Amino acid sequence: SDFCAVFSCNESIAAPRMGRVTVIVALVAVLVGYLIGTSPAGVTPPTTPPGSPTGMLPPWPVFRVAIALNEFFEAAAVATRPPPVQVKTLATAYWQSEISYSLTKSGAIDAVGAAGGVACEDVAAKLKLVPDFLCRMMRAGEGIKLLSTDAQGKYSLTPAGDMLRSDHPGSLRSFMLMINEETTKAWRAAGTKSLSSGQSGFKEAFGKEWWAWHNEQGHATQMRQFDAAMRSLNADVSGALLIDWAPPKEDALVCDIGGGAGHMTAAMAHHYPKLKGIVFDQPKVVASSTKDTLTELGVSDRVSAVGGSFLEPLPAALSSCDAFYLQFILHDWADEECVSILSAIKAVAKEGSQIVTTDFILGVDGANMEMAKRNMDINMMAVNPPGAGERTFEEYSALFARAGLKPPQLVKLRDIISTVVTEV
């Protein structure tokens, strides 16, 4: 046929080709079957409200393939990068953070806006900035994929840059600002002074520990920024948790220990219409933000707020909880305080209730995620009192045992974080 004349459909050539294709297809089928067969089943909440963060996450097999491909290409890039280039890349890595921070802090990201299609000179005029300097900064922002340009050289936001808009529903603007302001000084101090003093980087840099400094009247702006940064991270965490962990029952009472404004408990309530909740945090937090937030999110009829400290005996109001949830709490504290927190929960909890902790669990993911978690471990050294840090599952198990709790189970999530669950 004409097709064979063009593509050489000679049997002697076609047969080996078909054989190789068959082998490749078979290997792919085996891999897909393995991924499907060994992947967790996940959880389907009874309700998925519009805008649910669970929709951002792929099925487990797809997630695992994406992670594996990312690991492969990153390893290949590192293996083929000459040592001098590697060192120079590390030495200048903070330049990208500075570009990102500048574009966010200056208002350039917001000035480009969701619509985009603007010239850098117009952005400079609107913000009363030096055109040459801002245009160079925006050009660098294009290089790190926060901005893109059209044929006329006008700028728009990429999907990543879009998330730095102050009016984006999942905005990470506050997180970008917080990480690149007081935290940077704490990191520098942790890497220099803390190595010989044993104090946190933050105390070395500011003379006080993180919470004491942020709770001062003169640092109210930074505290609000921190609260906003933590809220901005909640969508990813809540989405990952809700599709791989389920409350003990659909009408459970879930108590969020150190739950801040209550966004996580509200997310649970939105996905479990029969669920009730209690957000437990410092009285100042409860009075200033939690109650208003629960009302704003439409769950105040099922979720209440209770003030107190988890380093002290917990109130009797928590004795009916079916699950105690702790998100990014234990990594803030040394072992002794962690055992004290867990023991306080055990003392008030009813038999059979769960203790559920979500943190950056070391040693359970691939190389890229583990590197990010090691960085977070240094962040704990920088901003928290001595002893705070990320832990392995075995180290968490030891803490639970010291508090007199049952051996925990590890619940992997489709994220860099994982959850550890035990029963009282």
Coordinates of C-alpha atoms in Angstrom, one line a residue:
S1 CA 0.0 0.0 0.0
D2 CA 1.0 3.7 -0.2
F3 CA 1.3 3.7 3.6
C4 CA 3.7 0.8 3.6
A5 CA 5.7 2.4 0.8
V6 CA 6.2 5.5 2.9
F7 CA 6.7 3.8 6.3
S8 CA 8.5 0.6 5.3
C9 CA 5.9 -2.0 6.4
N10 CA 8.3 -4.8 5.7
E11 CA 7.6 -7.7 7.9
S12 CA 11.2 -8.1 8.9
I13 CA 11.3 -4.6 10.2
A14 CA 7.7 -4.4 11.5
A15 CA 7.9 -7.5 13.7
P16 CA 10.7 -6.4 15.9
R17 CA 9.1 -2.9 16.2
M18 CA 5.8 -4.5 17.2
G19 CA 7.6 -6.7 19.7
R20 CA 9.3 -3.7 21.4
V21 CA 6.0 -1.8 21.5
T22 CA 4.3 -4.8 23.0
V23 CA 7.0 -5.0 25.7
I24 CA 6.7 -1.3 26.5
V25 CA 2.9 -1.5 26.6
A26 CA 3.1 -4.5 28.9
L27 CA 5.6 -2.7 31.2
V28 CA 3.4 0.3 31.4
A29 CA 0.3 -1.9 32.1
V30 CA 2.2 -3.6 34.9
L31 CA 3.4 -0.3 36.4
V32 CA -0.2 1.2 36.3
G33 CA -1.6 -2.0 37.8
Y34 CA 1.0 -1.9 40.5
L35 CA 0.3 1.8 41.3
I36 CA -3.4 1.2 41.4
G37 CA -3.1 -2.0 43.4
T38 CA -0.7 -0.6 46.0
S39 CA -2.2 2.9 46.4
P40 CA -4.4 3.9 49.4
A41 CA -8.1 3.9 48.7
G42 CA -8.5 7.4 50.1
V43 CA -11.7 8.9 51.6
T44 CA -14.8 10.4 50.1
P45 CA -16.5 12.9 52.5
P46 CA -20.4 12.8 52.4
T47 CA -20.5 16.3 51.0
T48 CA -18.1 18.1 48.6
P49 CA -19.1 21.8 48.7
P50 CA -18.3 24.2 45.8
G51 CA -14.7 25.3 45.9
S52 CA -13.6 22.4 48.0
P53 CA -9.8 22.1 48.3
T54 CA -10.2 18.4 47.8
G55 CA -10.7 19.0 44.1
M56 CA -7.1 20.3 43.7
L57 CA -5.6 16.8 44.5
P58 CA -5.3 14.0 41.9
P59 CA -6.0 10.3 42.5
W60 CA -3.3 8.4 44.4
P61 CA -1.8 6.6 41.3
V62 CA -1.5 9.9 39.4
F63 CA 0.0 11.6 42.5
R64 CA 2.6 8.8 42.8
V65 CA 3.5 9.0 39.2
A66 CA 3.9 12.7 39.3
I67 CA 6.1 12.5 42.4
A68 CA 8.2 9.8 40.8
L69 CA 8.7 11.8 37.6
N70 CA 9.7 14.9 39.6
E71 CA 12.2 12.8 41.6
F72 CA 13.7 11.4 38.4
F73 CA 14.1 14.7 36.6
E74 CA 15.5 16.5 39.6
A75 CA 18.0 13.7 40.2
A76 CA 19.0 13.8 36.5
A77 CA 19.5 17.6 36.7
V78 CA 21.6 17.4 39.9
A79 CA 23.7 14.5 38.4
T80 CA 24.5 16.5 35.3
R81 CA 25.2 19.8 37.0
P82 CA 28.9 20.5 37.4
P83 CA 30.0 21.1 41.0
P84 CA 31.0 24.8 40.4
V85 CA 27.5 25.4 39.0
Q86 CA 25.9 23.6 41.9
V87 CA 27.8 25.8 44.4
K88 CA 27.0 29.0 42.6
T89 CA 23.3 28.0 42.4
L90 CA 23.2 27.4 46.1
A91 CA 25.1 30.7 46.9
T92 CA 22.6 32.7 44.9
A93 CA 19.4 30.8 45.7
Y94 CA 18.1 33.6 47.9
W95 CA 18.1 36.0 44.9
Q96 CA 14.9 34.3 43.7
S97 CA 13.2 34.8 47.1
E98 CA 14.2 38.5 47.0
I99 CA 12.7 38.9 43.5
S100 CA 9.5 37.2 44.6
Y101 CA 9.4 39.3 47.8
S102 CA 10.0 42.6 45.9
L103 CA 7.3 42.0 43.3
T104 CA 4.9 41.1 46.1
K105 CA 5.7 43.8 48.7
S106 CA 6.0 46.6 46.1
G107 CA 2.5 45.9 44.9
A108 CA 3.7 45.0 41.4
I109 CA 1.9 41.6 41.5
D110 CA -1.4 43.3 42.5
A111 CA -0.9 46.0 39.9
V112 CA -0.6 43.4 37.1
G113 CA -3.7 41.8 38.5
A114 CA -5.8 39.0 37.3
A115 CA -6.4 40.6 33.9
G116 CA -2.8 41.2 33.1
G117 CA -1.7 42.7 29.8
V118 CA 0.1 45.7 31.3
A119 CA 3.4 47.4 30.5
C120 CA 6.0 47.5 33.2
E121 CA 6.3 51.3 32.8
D122 CA 2.5 51.6 33.5
V123 CA 2.9 49.5 36.6
A124 CA 5.8 51.8 37.7
A125 CA 3.8 54.9 37.1
K126 CA 0.8 53.6 39.1
L127 CA 3.0 52.6 42.0
K128 CA 5.3 55.7 41.8
L129 CA 8.4 53.5 41.4
V130 CA 11.5 54.0 39.2
P131 CA 10.6 52.5 35.8
D132 CA 14.1 51.1 34.9
F133 CA 14.5 49.3 38.2
L134 CA 10.9 47.9 38.3
C135 CA 11.1 46.8 34.7
R136 CA 14.3 44.9 35.4
M137 CA 12.7 43.3 38.5
M138 CA 9.7 42.3 36.5
R139 CA 11.9 40.8 33.8
A140 CA 13.6 38.8 36.5
G141 CA 10.1 37.8 37.7
E142 CA 9.5 36.4 34.3
G143 CA 12.6 34.3 34.5
I144 CA 11.4 32.6 37.7
K145 CA 8.0 32.0 36.2
L146 CA 5.9 34.5 38.3
L147 CA 5.2 36.6 35.2
S148 CA 4.9 36.1 31.5
T149 CA 5.0 38.5 28.5
D150 CA 3.1 38.7 25.3
A151 CA 4.3 39.6 21.8
Q152 CA 4.1 43.3 22.8
G153 CA 6.1 42.8 26.0
K154 CA 3.2 43.3 28.2
Y155 CA 3.1 41.4 31.5
S156 CA 0.5 38.9 32.9
L157 CA 0.7 36.7 36.0
T158 CA 1.5 33.0 35.7
P159 CA -0.6 30.6 37.8
A160 CA 2.2 30.8 40.5
G161 CA 2.3 34.6 40.3
D162 CA -1.5 34.7 40.5
M163 CA -1.4 33.1 43.9
L164 CA 0.6 36.2 45.2
R165 CA -2.3 38.5 44.5
S166 CA -3.8 39.9 47.7
D167 CA -7.4 39.2 46.3
H168 CA -6.7 35.6 45.2
P169 CA -9.0 33.2 47.1
G170 CA -6.0 31.0 48.0
S171 CA -3.5 33.9 48.2
L172 CA 0.0 33.1 49.5
R173 CA 0.9 36.8 49.7
S174 CA 1.1 36.9 53.5
F175 CA 3.2 33.7 53.6
M176 CA 5.6 35.2 51.1
L177 CA 6.0 38.4 53.2
M178 CA 6.3 36.6 56.5
I179 CA 9.0 34.1 55.3
N180 CA 11.1 36.9 53.9
E181 CA 10.9 39.4 56.7
E182 CA 11.7 38.6 60.4
T183 CA 12.1 34.9 59.6
T184 CA 15.2 35.6 57.4
K185 CA 17.1 37.2 60.3
A186 CA 16.2 34.2 62.5
W187 CA 17.6 31.9 59.9
R188 CA 20.9 33.8 59.6
A189 CA 21.2 33.8 63.4
A190 CA 20.4 30.0 63.5
G191 CA 23.2 29.3 61.1
T192 CA 25.7 31.3 62.9
K193 CA 25.1 32.2 66.5
S194 CA 22.7 29.3 67.4
L195 CA 25.3 26.7 66.5
S196 CA 27.4 27.7 69.4
S197 CA 24.8 29.1 71.8
G198 CA 22.1 26.4 71.5
Q199 CA 19.4 29.1 71.5
S200 CA 16.8 29.6 68.8
G201 CA 17.8 31.8 65.9
F202 CA 14.9 34.1 66.7
K203 CA 16.0 34.7 70.2
E204 CA 19.5 35.3 69.0
A205 CA 18.3 37.8 66.5
F206 CA 15.5 39.6 68.4
G207 CA 16.3 38.9 72.1
K208 CA 13.0 37.1 72.7
E209 CA 11.4 33.9 71.5
W210 CA 9.0 34.0 68.5
W211 CA 5.7 34.1 70.4
A212 CA 6.8 36.6 73.0
W213 CA 8.1 39.0 70.3
H214 CA 5.0 38.6 68.1
N215 CA 2.6 39.1 71.0
E216 CA 4.0 42.5 71.8
Q217 CA 1.8 45.5 71.0
G218 CA 4.4 46.9 68.7
H219 CA 4.4 43.8 66.5
A220 CA 0.7 43.4 65.9
T221 CA 1.2 43.9 62.2
Q222 CA 3.6 41.0 62.0
M223 CA 1.2 38.8 64.1
R224 CA -1.7 39.5 61.8
Q225 CA 0.6 38.7 58.9
F226 CA 1.5 35.4 60.5
D227 CA -2.2 34.5 61.1
A228 CA -2.9 35.3 57.5
A229 CA 0.0 33.2 56.4
M230 CA -1.2 30.2 58.4
R231 CA -4.7 30.6 57.0
S232 CA -3.3 30.6 53.4
L233 CA -1.7 27.3 54.0
N234 CA -4.9 25.7 55.3
A235 CA -6.5 25.0 52.0
D236 CA -3.7 22.6 50.9
V237 CA -3.6 20.9 54.3
S238 CA -7.4 20.6 54.7
G239 CA -7.8 19.2 51.2
A240 CA -5.1 16.6 51.7
L241 CA -6.5 15.6 55.1
L242 CA -10.1 15.3 54.1
I243 CA -9.5 12.9 51.2
D244 CA -7.3 10.5 53.2
W245 CA -8.5 10.7 56.8
A246 CA -12.1 10.5 58.0
P247 CA -13.5 11.4 61.5
P248 CA -14.4 8.4 63.6
K249 CA -18.0 8.8 62.6
E250 CA -20.0 11.3 60.5
D251 CA -21.5 13.0 63.5
A252 CA -18.3 13.1 65.5
L253 CA -17.2 15.9 67.8
V254 CA -13.8 16.9 66.6
C255 CA -11.7 19.2 68.9
D256 CA -9.0 21.2 67.2
I257 CA -6.3 21.8 69.7
G258 CA -4.4 25.0 69.0
G259 CA -6.9 25.5 66.1
G260 CA -6.4 29.2 65.8
A261 CA -9.3 30.9 63.9
G262 CA -10.9 27.6 63.2
H263 CA -10.5 27.2 59.5
M264 CA -9.6 23.5 59.6
T265 CA -12.6 22.6 61.8
A266 CA -14.8 24.7 59.5
A267 CA -13.5 22.8 56.5
M268 CA -14.3 19.5 58.2
A269 CA -17.8 20.8 59.1
H270 CA -18.5 21.8 55.5
H271 CA -17.6 18.3 54.3
Y272 CA -19.4 16.5 57.1
P273 CA -22.8 18.1 57.7
K274 CA -23.5 16.2 60.9
L275 CA -20.1 16.9 62.4
K276 CA -19.7 19.1 65.4
G277 CA -16.5 20.8 66.6
I278 CA -14.7 22.7 69.3
V279 CA -11.8 25.0 68.5
F280 CA -9.4 25.3 71.5
D281 CA -6.8 28.0 71.6
Q282 CA -5.5 30.8 73.8
P283 CA -8.3 33.0 75.2
K284 CA -6.8 36.0 73.3
V285 CA -7.1 34.2 70.0
V286 CA -10.6 32.9 70.7
A287 CA -11.8 36.3 71.6
S288 CA -10.1 38.2 68.7
S289 CA -10.7 35.9 65.8
T290 CA -12.1 32.4 66.3
K291 CA -15.7 33.2 67.1
D292 CA -16.0 35.8 64.3
T293 CA -14.4 33.4 61.8
L294 CA -16.7 30.5 62.7
T295 CA -19.7 32.9 62.2
E296 CA -18.2 34.2 58.9
L297 CA -17.7 30.6 57.6
G298 CA -21.3 29.7 58.5
V299 CA -20.5 26.9 61.1
S300 CA -21.0 28.7 64.4
D301 CA -24.2 26.6 65.0
R302 CA -22.1 23.4 65.1
V303 CA -18.6 24.6 66.0
S304 CA -17.8 26.5 69.2
A305 CA -14.7 28.0 70.6
V306 CA -13.1 27.4 74.0
G307 CA -10.1 29.3 75.5
G308 CA -7.2 27.8 77.4
S309 CA -3.7 26.5 77.2
F310 CA -2.7 23.0 76.0
L311 CA 0.3 23.2 78.4
E312 CA -2.1 23.1 81.3
P313 CA -4.9 20.7 82.3
L314 CA -7.6 20.8 79.6
P315 CA -11.2 21.9 80.5
A316 CA -14.0 19.4 81.0
A317 CA -15.7 20.8 77.9
L318 CA -13.3 18.6 75.8
S319 CA -14.2 15.4 77.6
S320 CA -16.8 14.5 74.9
C321 CA -14.5 14.8 71.9
D322 CA -14.4 11.9 69.6
A323 CA -11.2 13.1 68.0
F324 CA -8.5 15.6 69.1
Y325 CA -6.8 17.2 66.1
L326 CA -3.4 18.8 66.3
Q327 CA -2.0 20.5 63.2
F328 CA 1.6 21.7 63.2
I329 CA 1.6 21.8 67.0
L330 CA 4.0 19.1 68.2
H331 CA 6.8 20.2 65.9
D332 CA 6.8 23.5 67.7
W333 CA 7.9 21.9 71.0
A334 CA 10.6 19.8 72.6
D335 CA 9.9 16.2 73.6
E336 CA 9.0 17.0 77.2
E337 CA 6.4 19.6 76.2
C338 CA 5.0 17.2 73.5
V339 CA 4.5 14.5 76.1
S340 CA 2.9 17.1 78.4
I341 CA 0.4 18.1 75.6
L342 CA -0.4 14.5 74.8
S343 CA -0.8 13.6 78.5
A344 CA -3.1 16.5 79.0
I345 CA -5.3 15.3 76.2
K346 CA -5.3 11.7 77.5
A347 CA -6.3 12.9 80.9
V348 CA -9.5 14.5 79.6
A349 CA -10.3 12.2 76.7
K350 CA -12.9 9.5 76.8
E351 CA -11.8 5.9 76.0
G352 CA -11.7 5.1 72.3
S353 CA -11.3 8.7 71.2
Q354 CA -8.6 9.5 68.6
I355 CA -5.6 11.7 68.8
V356 CA -4.7 12.9 65.2
T357 CA -1.6 14.9 64.5
T358 CA -0.6 16.4 61.2
D359 CA 3.1 17.4 60.7
F360 CA 6.1 17.0 58.4
I361 CA 7.0 13.4 59.2
L362 CA 10.6 12.6 58.3
G363 CA 11.7 9.6 56.3
V364 CA 8.4 8.6 54.6
D365 CA 8.7 10.3 51.2
G366 CA 11.1 10.6 48.3
A367 CA 14.3 12.7 48.2
N368 CA 12.8 16.0 47.1
M369 CA 10.1 16.0 49.8
E370 CA 12.6 14.9 52.4
M371 CA 14.9 17.8 51.5
A372 CA 12.0 20.2 51.9
K373 CA 11.2 18.7 55.3
R374 CA 14.9 19.0 56.4
N375 CA 14.6 22.7 55.5
M376 CA 11.5 22.9 57.6
D377 CA 13.4 21.3 60.4
I378 CA 16.0 24.1 60.2
N379 CA 13.1 26.6 60.2
M380 CA 12.0 25.1 63.5
M381 CA 15.5 25.6 64.9
A382 CA 15.4 29.2 63.6
V383 CA 12.0 30.3 65.0
N384 CA 11.2 28.0 67.9
P385 CA 12.7 27.3 71.3
P386 CA 15.4 24.6 71.5
G387 CA 14.0 21.1 71.0
A388 CA 11.4 22.0 68.4
G389 CA 11.8 20.2 65.1
E390 CA 10.5 17.7 62.7
R391 CA 10.5 14.0 63.7
T392 CA 10.4 10.6 62.2
F393 CA 7.3 8.3 62.7
E394 CA 9.4 6.2 65.1
E395 CA 10.1 9.4 67.2
Y396 CA 6.4 10.3 67.2
S397 CA 5.6 6.7 68.3
A398 CA 8.0 7.1 71.2
L399 CA 6.3 10.3 72.3
F400 CA 2.9 8.6 72.2
A401 CA 4.2 5.7 74.2
R402 CA 5.7 8.1 76.9
A403 CA 2.2 9.7 77.2
G404 CA 0.7 6.3 77.8
L405 CA -1.1 6.1 74.4
K406 CA -1.5 3.1 72.1
P407 CA 0.9 2.6 69.2
P408 CA -0.1 5.0 66.4
Q409 CA -0.7 4.5 62.7
L410 CA 0.8 6.5 59.9
V411 CA -1.7 7.9 57.4
K412 CA 0.0 9.2 54.3
L413 CA -1.5 12.2 52.6
R414 CA -1.2 13.5 49.0
D415 CA 1.1 16.2 50.3
I416 CA 4.4 16.7 51.9
I417 CA 2.7 16.3 55.3
S418 CA 1.5 13.1 56.9
T419 CA -0.9 12.3 59.7
V420 CA -0.3 10.1 62.8
V421 CA -3.4 8.6 64.5
T422 CA -3.8 6.8 67.8
E423 CA -6.6 5.8 70.2
V424 CA -6.9 6.6 73.8

